[in-house]
Short mmCIF file of C-alpha atoms and ligand atoms in Angstrom, two decimals:
data_model
loop_
_atom_site.label_atom_id
_atom_site.label_comp_id
_atom_site.label_asym_id
_atom_site.label_seq_id
_atom_site.Cartn_x
_atom_site.Cartn_y
_atom_site.Cartn_z
CA MET A 1 -48.71 18.47 31.91
CA SER A 2 -48.45 21.00 34.46
CA LYS A 3 -46.82 24.56 33.44
CA SER A 4 -43.24 24.39 34.72
CA ASP A 5 -43.05 21.18 32.24
CA SER A 6 -43.85 22.98 29.34
CA PRO A 7 -40.55 22.45 26.78
CA THR A 8 -41.13 26.40 26.02
CA ASP A 9 -41.03 27.59 29.38
CA ASN A 10 -38.31 29.39 29.26
CA THR A 11 -38.14 30.48 33.27
CA SER A 12 -38.58 26.69 34.36
CA THR A 13 -36.08 24.89 36.88
CA LYS A 14 -37.01 21.32 36.33
CA PRO A 15 -36.44 19.44 33.44
CA ALA A 16 -38.75 19.58 30.31
CA ASP A 17 -41.28 16.91 29.06
CA PRO A 18 -39.46 14.55 27.00
CA GLU A 19 -42.74 13.75 25.04
CA GLN A 20 -42.70 17.20 24.03
CA ARG A 21 -39.28 17.90 23.25
CA GLY A 22 -38.36 14.08 21.42
CA GLN A 23 -35.93 11.53 22.34
CA PHE A 24 -33.18 9.25 21.11
CA GLY A 25 -35.40 5.86 20.04
CA THR A 26 -32.62 3.29 20.69
CA ARG A 27 -29.44 3.45 22.91
CA ILE A 28 -27.70 2.75 19.58
CA GLY A 29 -29.23 5.21 17.61
CA PHE A 30 -27.72 7.86 20.40
CA ILE A 31 -24.15 6.57 20.47
CA LEU A 32 -24.15 6.53 16.61
CA ALA A 33 -25.26 10.28 16.38
CA ALA A 34 -23.01 10.82 19.10
CA ILE A 35 -19.95 9.06 17.43
CA GLY A 36 -21.41 10.60 14.16
CA SER A 37 -20.79 14.14 15.68
CA ALA A 38 -17.18 12.87 17.18
CA VAL A 39 -16.22 11.94 14.02
CA GLY A 40 -15.29 14.65 11.82
CA PHE A 41 -12.69 16.64 10.07
CA GLY A 42 -10.92 16.28 13.14
CA SER A 43 -10.52 12.33 12.88
CA ILE A 44 -10.32 12.18 9.03
CA ALA A 45 -7.76 14.77 8.60
CA ARG A 46 -6.16 16.36 11.51
CA PHE A 47 -5.24 13.63 13.45
CA PRO A 48 -3.58 11.18 11.13
CA MET A 49 -1.57 14.33 9.94
CA ASN A 50 -0.50 15.08 13.47
CA ALA A 51 0.63 11.73 14.38
CA ALA A 52 2.79 11.97 11.47
CA ASN A 53 4.14 14.91 12.31
CA ASN A 54 4.72 15.20 16.02
CA GLY A 55 6.27 11.55 16.89
CA GLY A 56 4.16 8.74 15.19
CA ALA A 57 3.16 5.79 17.14
CA MET A 58 4.15 7.83 20.11
CA PHE A 59 1.53 10.49 19.67
CA LEU A 60 -0.86 7.95 18.86
CA LEU A 61 0.13 6.81 23.03
CA MET A 62 -0.09 10.21 24.33
CA TYR A 63 -3.26 10.86 22.60
CA LEU A 64 -4.79 7.79 24.24
CA PHE A 65 -3.23 9.05 27.70
CA ILE A 66 -4.97 12.50 27.39
CA MET A 67 -8.16 11.28 26.24
CA LEU A 68 -8.46 8.97 29.12
CA LEU A 69 -7.53 11.76 31.31
CA PHE A 70 -9.41 14.46 29.99
CA GLY A 71 -11.86 13.49 27.19
CA ILE A 72 -14.18 10.64 29.31
CA PRO A 73 -14.15 12.33 32.06
CA ILE A 74 -15.31 15.88 30.26
CA MET A 75 -17.40 13.55 28.57
CA ILE A 76 -19.25 11.93 30.79
CA ALA A 77 -19.55 15.22 32.88
CA GLU A 78 -20.89 16.78 29.71
CA LEU A 79 -23.03 13.98 28.93
CA SER A 80 -24.69 13.76 32.48
CA MET A 81 -25.23 17.52 32.70
CA GLY A 82 -27.86 17.42 29.44
CA ARG A 83 -29.14 14.14 30.64
CA THR A 84 -30.02 15.39 34.42
CA ALA A 85 -31.45 18.83 32.75
CA GLN A 86 -33.03 17.62 29.42
CA ARG A 87 -33.10 21.01 27.81
CA ASN A 88 -30.90 23.19 25.51
CA THR A 89 -27.87 24.31 27.31
CA VAL A 90 -29.10 27.74 28.57
CA GLY A 91 -32.03 26.00 29.99
CA ALA A 92 -29.85 23.24 31.44
CA PHE A 93 -27.70 25.71 33.77
CA ARG A 94 -31.16 26.82 35.21
CA VAL A 95 -32.45 23.46 35.69
CA LEU A 96 -28.79 22.19 37.08
CA THR A 97 -28.69 25.07 38.87
CA GLY A 98 -32.21 25.56 40.28
CA LYS A 99 -31.96 29.45 39.62
CA THR A 100 -34.09 30.95 37.36
CA ARG A 101 -31.33 33.36 36.10
CA PRO A 102 -28.07 31.35 37.46
CA LYS A 103 -24.48 33.24 36.45
CA TRP A 104 -23.50 29.83 34.70
CA MET A 105 -26.50 30.86 31.96
CA GLY A 106 -24.04 32.97 30.14
CA VAL A 107 -21.76 29.67 29.52
CA GLY A 108 -24.64 27.74 28.53
CA PHE A 109 -25.24 31.18 25.67
CA LEU A 110 -21.80 30.60 24.98
CA TYR A 111 -21.75 26.78 23.96
CA PHE A 112 -24.33 27.08 21.25
CA LEU A 113 -22.71 30.42 20.06
CA VAL A 114 -19.32 28.66 19.15
CA ALA A 115 -20.78 25.52 17.85
CA ALA A 116 -23.08 27.98 15.59
CA PHE A 117 -19.79 29.81 14.80
CA ILE A 118 -17.61 26.53 13.83
CA LEU A 119 -20.31 25.27 11.62
CA SER A 120 -19.92 28.62 9.65
CA TYR A 121 -16.96 27.58 8.33
CA TYR A 122 -17.19 23.88 9.14
CA SER A 123 -20.31 23.72 6.51
CA ILE A 124 -18.10 25.19 3.84
CA LEU A 125 -15.07 22.41 4.21
CA SER A 126 -18.44 19.39 3.97
CA GLY A 127 -19.35 21.84 0.78
CA TRP A 128 -15.82 20.79 -0.78
CA THR A 129 -16.18 17.43 -0.11
CA LEU A 130 -19.48 17.14 -1.86
CA ARG A 131 -18.10 18.65 -4.93
CA TYR A 132 -15.14 16.29 -4.54
CA PHE A 133 -17.27 13.46 -4.28
CA PHE A 134 -18.93 14.19 -7.64
CA GLY A 135 -15.13 15.35 -9.32
CA SER A 136 -14.25 11.68 -8.60
CA MET A 137 -16.65 10.44 -10.24
CA THR A 138 -16.85 12.44 -13.72
CA GLY A 139 -12.79 12.90 -13.21
CA ALA A 140 -13.09 16.48 -13.14
CA TYR A 141 -9.83 17.11 -11.24
CA PHE A 142 -7.58 14.43 -12.69
CA ASN A 143 -5.87 16.63 -15.26
CA ASP A 144 -5.51 19.72 -12.99
CA PRO A 145 -5.88 19.13 -9.33
CA ASP A 146 -4.37 22.27 -8.37
CA ALA A 147 -7.15 24.30 -10.10
CA TYR A 148 -10.25 22.24 -9.11
CA LEU A 149 -9.12 23.25 -5.57
CA THR A 150 -8.92 26.72 -6.23
CA ALA A 151 -12.05 26.80 -7.90
CA THR A 152 -13.36 24.81 -4.71
CA GLN A 153 -12.75 27.37 -1.82
CA GLU A 154 -13.54 30.51 -3.05
CA GLY A 155 -16.37 32.24 -5.24
CA PRO A 156 -19.63 30.49 -6.72
CA TRP A 157 -18.87 27.25 -5.97
CA ALA A 158 -17.74 27.43 -2.38
CA LEU A 159 -21.11 29.59 -1.77
CA ILE A 160 -23.23 26.84 -3.67
CA TRP A 161 -21.98 24.09 -1.84
CA HIS A 162 -21.98 25.90 1.76
CA ALA A 163 -25.80 26.53 0.68
CA VAL A 164 -26.23 22.57 -0.05
CA VAL A 165 -25.16 21.35 3.01
CA MET A 166 -26.78 23.96 5.14
CA VAL A 167 -30.17 23.40 3.56
CA LEU A 168 -29.71 19.65 3.98
CA THR A 169 -29.01 20.59 7.53
CA ALA A 170 -31.71 21.95 7.97
CA VAL A 171 -34.16 19.82 6.25
CA VAL A 172 -32.49 16.95 8.76
CA LEU A 173 -33.30 18.91 11.70
CA THR A 174 -36.68 19.83 10.58
CA GLY A 175 -37.27 16.27 12.01
CA THR A 176 -38.15 14.81 15.41
CA VAL A 177 -35.01 13.96 16.99
CA SER A 178 -36.07 10.02 16.21
CA LYS A 179 -36.73 10.81 12.97
CA GLY A 180 -34.18 13.38 12.16
CA ILE A 181 -30.91 13.05 14.17
CA GLU A 182 -31.17 9.25 14.95
CA LYS A 183 -32.56 8.34 11.29
CA VAL A 184 -29.66 10.08 9.42
CA ASN A 185 -26.85 8.55 11.52
CA LEU A 186 -28.34 5.25 11.69
CA VAL A 187 -27.67 5.51 7.65
CA MET A 188 -24.71 7.10 7.54
CA MET A 189 -22.32 5.84 10.15
CA PRO A 190 -22.54 2.43 9.59
CA ALA A 191 -22.15 3.51 5.14
CA LEU A 192 -19.08 5.52 6.78
CA PHE A 193 -17.34 2.69 8.83
CA LEU A 194 -17.68 0.33 6.02
CA ILE A 195 -16.35 2.23 3.35
CA ILE A 196 -13.32 3.67 5.00
CA VAL A 197 -12.24 0.07 6.94
CA GLY A 198 -12.76 -1.04 3.14
CA LEU A 199 -10.37 1.47 1.71
CA ALA A 200 -7.83 0.83 4.41
CA VAL A 201 -7.89 -2.86 3.72
CA TYR A 202 -7.49 -1.96 0.08
CA ALA A 203 -4.76 0.49 0.76
CA ALA A 204 -2.78 -2.28 2.41
CA THR A 205 -2.43 -3.95 -0.77
CA LEU A 206 -0.65 -1.34 -2.47
CA PRO A 207 2.73 -2.01 -3.26
CA ASN A 208 4.52 0.98 -1.22
CA VAL A 209 2.56 0.47 1.81
CA ALA A 210 5.18 -0.13 4.27
CA ALA A 211 6.50 3.48 3.58
CA GLY A 212 3.58 4.88 4.25
CA TYR A 213 2.83 3.09 7.76
CA GLU A 214 6.50 3.97 8.69
CA PHE A 215 5.74 7.90 8.01
CA TYR A 216 2.97 7.45 9.87
CA LEU A 217 3.74 5.90 13.23
CA GLN A 218 7.74 5.71 13.16
CA PRO A 219 8.01 6.68 17.06
CA ASP A 220 9.90 9.74 17.79
CA LEU A 221 10.43 10.97 21.29
CA THR A 222 11.83 14.02 20.70
CA ALA A 223 8.54 14.95 19.37
CA PHE A 224 7.43 15.86 22.59
CA THR A 225 7.33 19.64 23.53
CA LEU A 226 4.47 21.62 25.40
CA PRO A 227 2.76 22.67 22.29
CA VAL A 228 2.57 19.37 20.83
CA MET A 229 1.17 18.32 24.01
CA ALA A 230 -1.74 21.22 24.16
CA ALA A 231 -2.06 20.72 20.60
CA ALA A 232 -3.19 17.31 21.32
CA VAL A 233 -5.31 18.42 24.24
CA GLY A 234 -7.14 20.52 22.06
CA GLN A 235 -7.50 17.85 19.43
CA ALA A 236 -9.09 15.78 21.58
CA PHE A 237 -11.75 18.10 22.85
CA PHE A 238 -12.53 19.06 19.32
CA SER A 239 -12.46 15.69 17.86
CA LEU A 240 -15.04 14.74 20.71
CA SER A 241 -16.90 17.24 20.00
CA LEU A 242 -16.67 18.31 24.20
CA GLY A 243 -17.14 21.82 25.31
CA GLN A 244 -19.59 23.21 22.80
CA GLY A 245 -22.68 21.59 23.79
CA ALA A 246 -23.01 19.27 21.29
CA MET A 247 -23.05 16.40 23.64
CA MET A 248 -24.62 17.98 26.11
CA THR A 249 -27.84 18.69 23.88
CA TYR A 250 -27.47 15.47 22.46
CA ALA A 251 -27.81 13.84 25.91
CA SER A 252 -30.96 15.70 26.54
CA TYR A 253 -32.48 13.52 24.47
CA LEU A 254 -31.62 10.81 26.30
CA PRO A 255 -34.20 8.57 28.25
CA LYS A 256 -32.89 7.89 31.98
CA ARG A 257 -31.74 4.94 31.90
CA THR A 258 -28.28 3.55 30.38
CA SER A 259 -24.53 4.43 32.01
CA LEU A 260 -23.52 6.90 30.66
CA ALA A 261 -19.61 5.96 31.57
CA THR A 262 -20.03 3.33 29.28
CA ASN A 263 -21.32 5.40 26.44
CA ALA A 264 -18.56 7.70 27.00
CA SER A 265 -15.94 5.35 26.61
CA ILE A 266 -17.85 3.70 23.85
CA ILE A 267 -18.03 6.59 21.77
CA SER A 268 -14.29 8.31 22.87
CA LEU A 269 -12.75 4.88 22.13
CA SER A 270 -14.65 4.10 18.79
CA THR A 271 -13.59 7.68 17.38
CA LEU A 272 -10.10 7.06 18.31
CA CYS A 273 -9.87 3.45 16.35
CA PHE A 274 -11.43 5.60 13.30
CA ALA A 275 -9.08 8.48 13.43
CA VAL A 276 -6.41 5.79 13.65
CA THR A 277 -7.66 3.62 10.74
CA CYS A 278 -7.72 7.00 8.63
CA GLY A 279 -4.10 7.10 8.73
CA PHE A 280 -3.75 3.66 7.65
CA LEU A 281 -5.91 4.25 4.42
CA ILE A 282 -4.13 7.55 3.67
CA PHE A 283 -0.58 7.36 4.18
CA PRO A 284 0.07 4.36 1.53
CA LEU A 285 -1.83 5.84 -0.72
CA LEU A 286 0.25 8.63 -0.65
CA SER A 287 3.21 6.43 -0.28
CA THR A 288 2.26 4.53 -3.37
CA PHE A 289 2.04 7.50 -5.37
CA GLY A 290 5.43 9.55 -3.91
CA LEU A 291 3.07 11.90 -2.41
CA LEU A 292 4.64 12.04 1.37
CA SER A 293 5.59 15.11 2.87
CA GLY A 294 5.48 16.20 6.25
CA GLU A 295 4.41 19.93 5.56
CA ARG A 296 0.54 19.90 4.89
CA ALA A 297 -1.80 20.43 7.73
CA GLY A 298 -5.03 18.34 7.69
CA LEU A 299 -7.04 19.64 5.70
CA GLY A 300 -4.77 20.41 2.61
CA LEU A 301 -3.39 16.78 3.10
CA ILE A 302 -7.27 15.60 1.74
CA PHE A 303 -7.42 18.24 -0.83
CA GLY A 304 -4.34 18.15 -2.04
CA PRO A 305 -1.70 15.27 -2.12
CA LEU A 306 -4.65 12.98 -1.85
CA ALA A 307 -6.92 13.97 -4.52
CA GLN A 308 -3.82 13.92 -6.06
CA ALA A 309 -2.99 10.29 -5.25
CA PHE A 310 -6.28 9.82 -6.79
CA ALA A 311 -5.72 11.22 -9.95
CA GLU A 312 -3.11 9.54 -10.65
CA MET A 313 -4.94 6.31 -10.24
CA GLY A 314 -6.40 7.31 -13.09
CA GLN A 315 -9.73 6.12 -14.88
CA PRO A 316 -11.64 3.91 -13.27
CA LEU A 317 -9.78 3.04 -10.32
CA GLY A 318 -9.12 6.60 -8.77
CA ASN A 319 -12.98 7.54 -9.73
CA ILE A 320 -14.62 4.80 -7.55
CA ILE A 321 -11.49 4.76 -4.51
CA GLY A 322 -12.22 8.66 -4.81
CA ALA A 323 -15.58 8.69 -4.86
CA LEU A 324 -15.96 6.75 -1.94
CA PHE A 325 -13.43 8.73 -0.14
CA PHE A 326 -15.09 11.73 -0.56
CA LEU A 327 -19.00 10.61 0.27
CA ALA A 328 -17.23 8.45 3.24
CA THR A 329 -15.47 12.35 4.45
CA PHE A 330 -18.91 14.02 3.71
CA PHE A 331 -21.05 11.66 5.81
CA ALA A 332 -18.53 12.30 8.85
CA SER A 333 -18.49 15.98 8.19
CA PHE A 334 -22.13 15.93 7.77
CA THR A 335 -23.04 14.16 10.89
CA SER A 336 -20.91 16.84 12.81
CA ALA A 337 -22.86 19.77 11.14
CA VAL A 338 -25.86 18.48 12.17
CA SER A 339 -24.86 18.15 15.93
CA LEU A 340 -23.19 22.10 15.56
CA ALA A 341 -26.65 22.91 14.26
CA GLU A 342 -28.43 21.27 17.04
CA PRO A 343 -27.90 23.25 20.42
CA ALA A 344 -28.55 26.31 19.16
CA ILE A 345 -31.98 25.01 17.40
CA SER A 346 -32.90 23.39 20.68
CA TYR A 347 -32.11 26.87 22.22
CA ALA A 348 -34.88 28.69 19.79
CA ILE A 349 -37.29 26.22 20.48
CA GLU A 350 -37.27 25.94 23.94
CA GLU A 351 -36.31 29.62 25.09
CA HIS A 352 -38.31 31.54 22.19
CA LYS A 353 -40.98 29.36 21.49
CA LEU A 354 -40.50 28.59 17.92
CA ASP A 355 -41.50 25.92 16.42
CA ARG A 356 -38.45 23.08 15.32
CA ARG A 357 -39.04 23.80 11.48
CA ARG A 358 -38.83 27.30 11.63
CA ALA A 359 -35.95 27.20 14.29
CA SER A 360 -34.45 25.02 12.04
CA ILE A 361 -34.63 27.26 8.95
CA LEU A 362 -33.89 30.29 10.82
CA ILE A 363 -30.52 28.87 12.51
CA CYS A 364 -29.70 27.43 9.44
CA ALA A 365 -29.84 30.87 7.17
CA LEU A 366 -28.17 32.66 10.14
CA ILE A 367 -25.22 30.16 10.20
CA TYR A 368 -25.09 30.17 5.76
CA ILE A 369 -24.79 33.90 6.24
CA ALA A 370 -22.21 33.90 9.09
CA GLY A 371 -19.81 31.21 6.38
CA ILE A 372 -20.15 33.70 3.75
CA ALA A 373 -17.19 35.74 4.04
CA VAL A 374 -15.10 32.20 4.58
CA ALA A 375 -16.37 31.80 0.81
CA PHE A 376 -14.95 34.74 -0.60
CA ASN A 377 -11.52 34.14 1.80
CA SER A 378 -10.39 31.02 2.47
CA ASN A 379 -7.51 32.64 4.35
CA LEU A 380 -10.41 33.17 6.93
CA LEU A 381 -10.08 29.60 7.60
CA ASP A 382 -6.79 29.53 8.82
CA LEU A 383 -7.79 31.66 11.45
CA GLU A 384 -11.45 30.57 12.10
CA GLY A 385 -10.28 26.88 12.43
CA GLY A 386 -7.03 27.47 13.89
CA ALA A 387 -6.20 29.94 16.56
CA LEU A 388 -9.60 31.04 17.07
CA THR A 389 -11.40 27.70 17.18
CA ASP A 390 -8.49 26.48 19.66
CA PHE A 391 -9.27 28.89 22.29
CA PHE A 392 -13.29 28.28 21.93
CA VAL A 393 -12.44 24.44 22.49
CA ILE A 394 -10.34 25.11 25.23
CA LEU A 395 -12.21 27.57 26.79
CA GLY A 396 -15.43 24.95 26.68
CA GLY A 397 -13.70 22.30 28.59
CA PHE A 398 -12.19 24.68 31.22
CA THR A 399 -15.70 25.60 32.25
CA ILE A 400 -17.17 22.23 32.23
CA ALA A 401 -14.57 20.95 34.02
CA LEU A 402 -14.59 24.29 36.80
CA TYR A 403 -18.52 23.64 36.89
CA VAL A 404 -18.53 19.79 37.33
CA GLY A 405 -15.40 19.85 39.84
CA TRP A 406 -17.07 22.73 42.36
CA PHE A 407 -20.40 23.62 41.39
CA SER A 408 -22.92 20.93 40.78
CA PRO A 409 -23.91 18.35 42.65
CA VAL A 410 -21.56 16.02 40.67
CA ALA A 411 -19.10 17.71 42.91
CA GLN A 412 -20.50 16.25 46.09
CA ALA A 413 -21.10 12.99 44.40
CA ILE A 414 -17.38 12.85 43.59
CA ALA A 415 -16.81 13.63 47.31
CA ARG A 416 -18.71 10.89 48.52
CA MET A 417 -17.64 8.30 46.25
CA ASP A 418 -15.23 6.40 48.64
CA GLU A 419 -17.77 5.61 51.59
CA GLY A 420 -18.09 2.40 52.44
CA GLU A 421 -16.72 -0.59 51.04
CA GLY A 422 -15.14 -1.06 47.86
CA VAL A 423 -12.80 0.66 45.63
CA LYS A 424 -12.01 3.74 46.19
CA LEU A 425 -11.68 5.58 42.78
CA GLY A 426 -12.81 9.06 44.52
CA ARG A 427 -9.68 9.54 45.78
CA PHE A 428 -8.44 9.68 42.03
CA VAL A 429 -11.48 11.70 40.37
CA ARG A 430 -11.93 14.18 42.86
CA PRO A 431 -8.38 15.97 42.68
CA LEU A 432 -8.61 15.29 39.13
CA MET A 433 -11.91 17.24 38.93
CA GLN A 434 -11.45 19.73 40.69
CA TRP A 435 -7.69 20.64 40.60
CA VAL A 436 -5.67 18.72 37.70
CA MET A 437 -8.31 19.90 34.72
CA PRO A 438 -8.73 23.36 35.80
CA LEU A 439 -5.70 23.87 36.05
CA VAL A 440 -4.34 22.32 32.92
CA LEU A 441 -6.68 23.93 30.95
CA GLY A 442 -6.60 26.94 32.37
CA VAL A 443 -2.62 27.06 31.47
CA LEU A 444 -3.23 25.90 28.15
CA LEU A 445 -6.61 28.65 27.49
CA LEU A 446 -3.96 31.38 28.85
CA PHE A 447 -1.48 30.14 26.46
CA SER A 448 -4.01 29.81 23.78
CA ILE A 449 -4.27 33.76 23.90
CA THR A 450 -0.37 34.44 24.63
CA GLY A 451 1.26 31.67 22.73
CA THR A 452 3.38 29.37 24.71
CA PRO A 453 6.56 30.84 26.42
CA CYS A 454 9.23 29.69 24.71
CA PHE A 455 11.40 27.98 27.02
CA LEU A 456 8.61 25.43 26.93
CA SER A 457 7.98 25.56 23.38
CA GLY A 458 11.51 24.00 21.97
CA ASP A 459 11.78 24.97 18.39
CA ALA A 460 7.98 25.22 17.67
CA ASN A 461 6.72 28.96 17.23
CA SER A 462 3.59 28.97 18.86
CA VAL A 463 1.47 31.85 17.73
CA GLY A 464 -1.45 32.54 20.38
CA LEU A 465 -4.82 34.36 19.75
CA LEU A 466 -3.09 37.57 20.26
CA GLU A 467 -0.48 37.50 17.88
CA THR A 468 -2.73 36.27 15.00
CA PHE A 469 -4.81 39.35 15.95
CA GLY A 470 -1.69 41.40 15.01
CA ALA A 471 -0.07 41.68 18.37
CA PRO A 472 3.74 41.43 18.37
CA ASP A 473 4.79 38.30 19.89
CA LEU A 474 4.53 38.25 23.99
CA MET A 475 6.69 35.62 24.34
CA GLY A 476 9.35 37.23 22.12
CA CYS A 477 10.57 33.40 20.94
CA GLU A 478 12.16 35.13 17.59
CA GLY A 479 14.58 37.56 19.33
N1 LIG B 501 -15.82 16.36 16.22
C1 LIG B 501 -15.92 17.15 15.09
C2 LIG B 501 -14.77 16.57 14.35
O1 LIG B 501 -13.97 16.76 14.43
C3 LIG B 501 -16.24 18.82 15.09
C4 LIG B 501 -16.81 19.02 16.21
C5 LIG B 501 -16.75 19.94 17.03
C6 LIG B 501 -18.36 18.77 16.39
C7 LIG B 501 -17.70 20.36 18.12
C8 LIG B 501 -19.43 19.02 17.03
C9 LIG B 501 -18.80 19.98 18.11
O2 LIG B 501 -14.36 17.25 13.16
#
């Protein structure tokens, strides 16, 4: 092996040797891992509630459109960057640009840092699901769901379960890619699908099912405002794990065969189907116990009214259904957590010559510490998981569109797409990548900082990053 092939040579501009870095053993292993990353709180909690609050079936259609127009192309771009480079997000830009210190490296840092930041609070939430899993089995929250939620959210319990999740994450990532990431997804993902589909079928037999479906999908055209669409773009990126280096890092463990466009479509559409199914499970349960209300945001929904529905079911049905649901939610969030830690770990291994075990322990410990504040003040969740995450997610998508549309060899490949006979897709793809995406995402990025101007936002008062941090409302919408 020549020196430049070494996975720990941190100036190399060549792809690393796959033998040394580890690889997915099977295509299905990769696909399940990528779906595992994508499917998480975004699909289980955020999507169904977004749909119910923002136009029902119309939201679904719009979301599908956004996914086809933005989500899948960005995913193809991210996967192909990772697979071409066969390196961590920082080293990837070195390989892709052919320079030892390209300016884009800064963006590579941003990706794994943002992923680690998201995990610092995501792990706390994943910990809640574990506590609720045990709480469902014993019926611990059946008498007083509110008190149980308060005890879960803050203080010692939050810290303990956060620790459990981060230790498990470190254990999985200590293994090689095929024995760690791939194995855990091969077990958890099929189990997750079986449970969710099973529960959705069960929910369809409940007495008040029609009211639940109606609340979820009743089409409403008036719900289309710019903030709703902007939220849908952010939701699509977050939910598909784009722009944080997670997909890029996973794809860097792919052998160079399989078509990325096919993979990206399978991953995205499966995630959407999963998210839609979650709504079919949640709303009939709520309507049956008279717990439907439009007010709850995504997460508040599953730990609030949904947990209450399990409590109302009583023993032993509530124990079983509740435990299954929270186990599934744990699987969904844990496989996302694993993918959020891996970009930083792969960076530490390749750029700082740590072995996989040390890197996993170190990175997971740091992320644990970063999450402690949230375990003491769950109000921080609104900030970190809200405006800050939205901003970073859109920034991630924006940088990928910009890089792939203008700077990478892909730009030239797209420019050449229409040469010769046959379907001329390049005509559409090129302006999409070079103009539409950077422009739309650029504007959304700006609005995520300043808030959406009121003439575009209708009644909705959209709060930007600046306002969240205490600046006055720039858009003057309240006046
Ligand atoms: N897609 C995950 C979810 O919907 C979150 C995530 C974001 C995971 C970014 C990895 C990278 O919950």
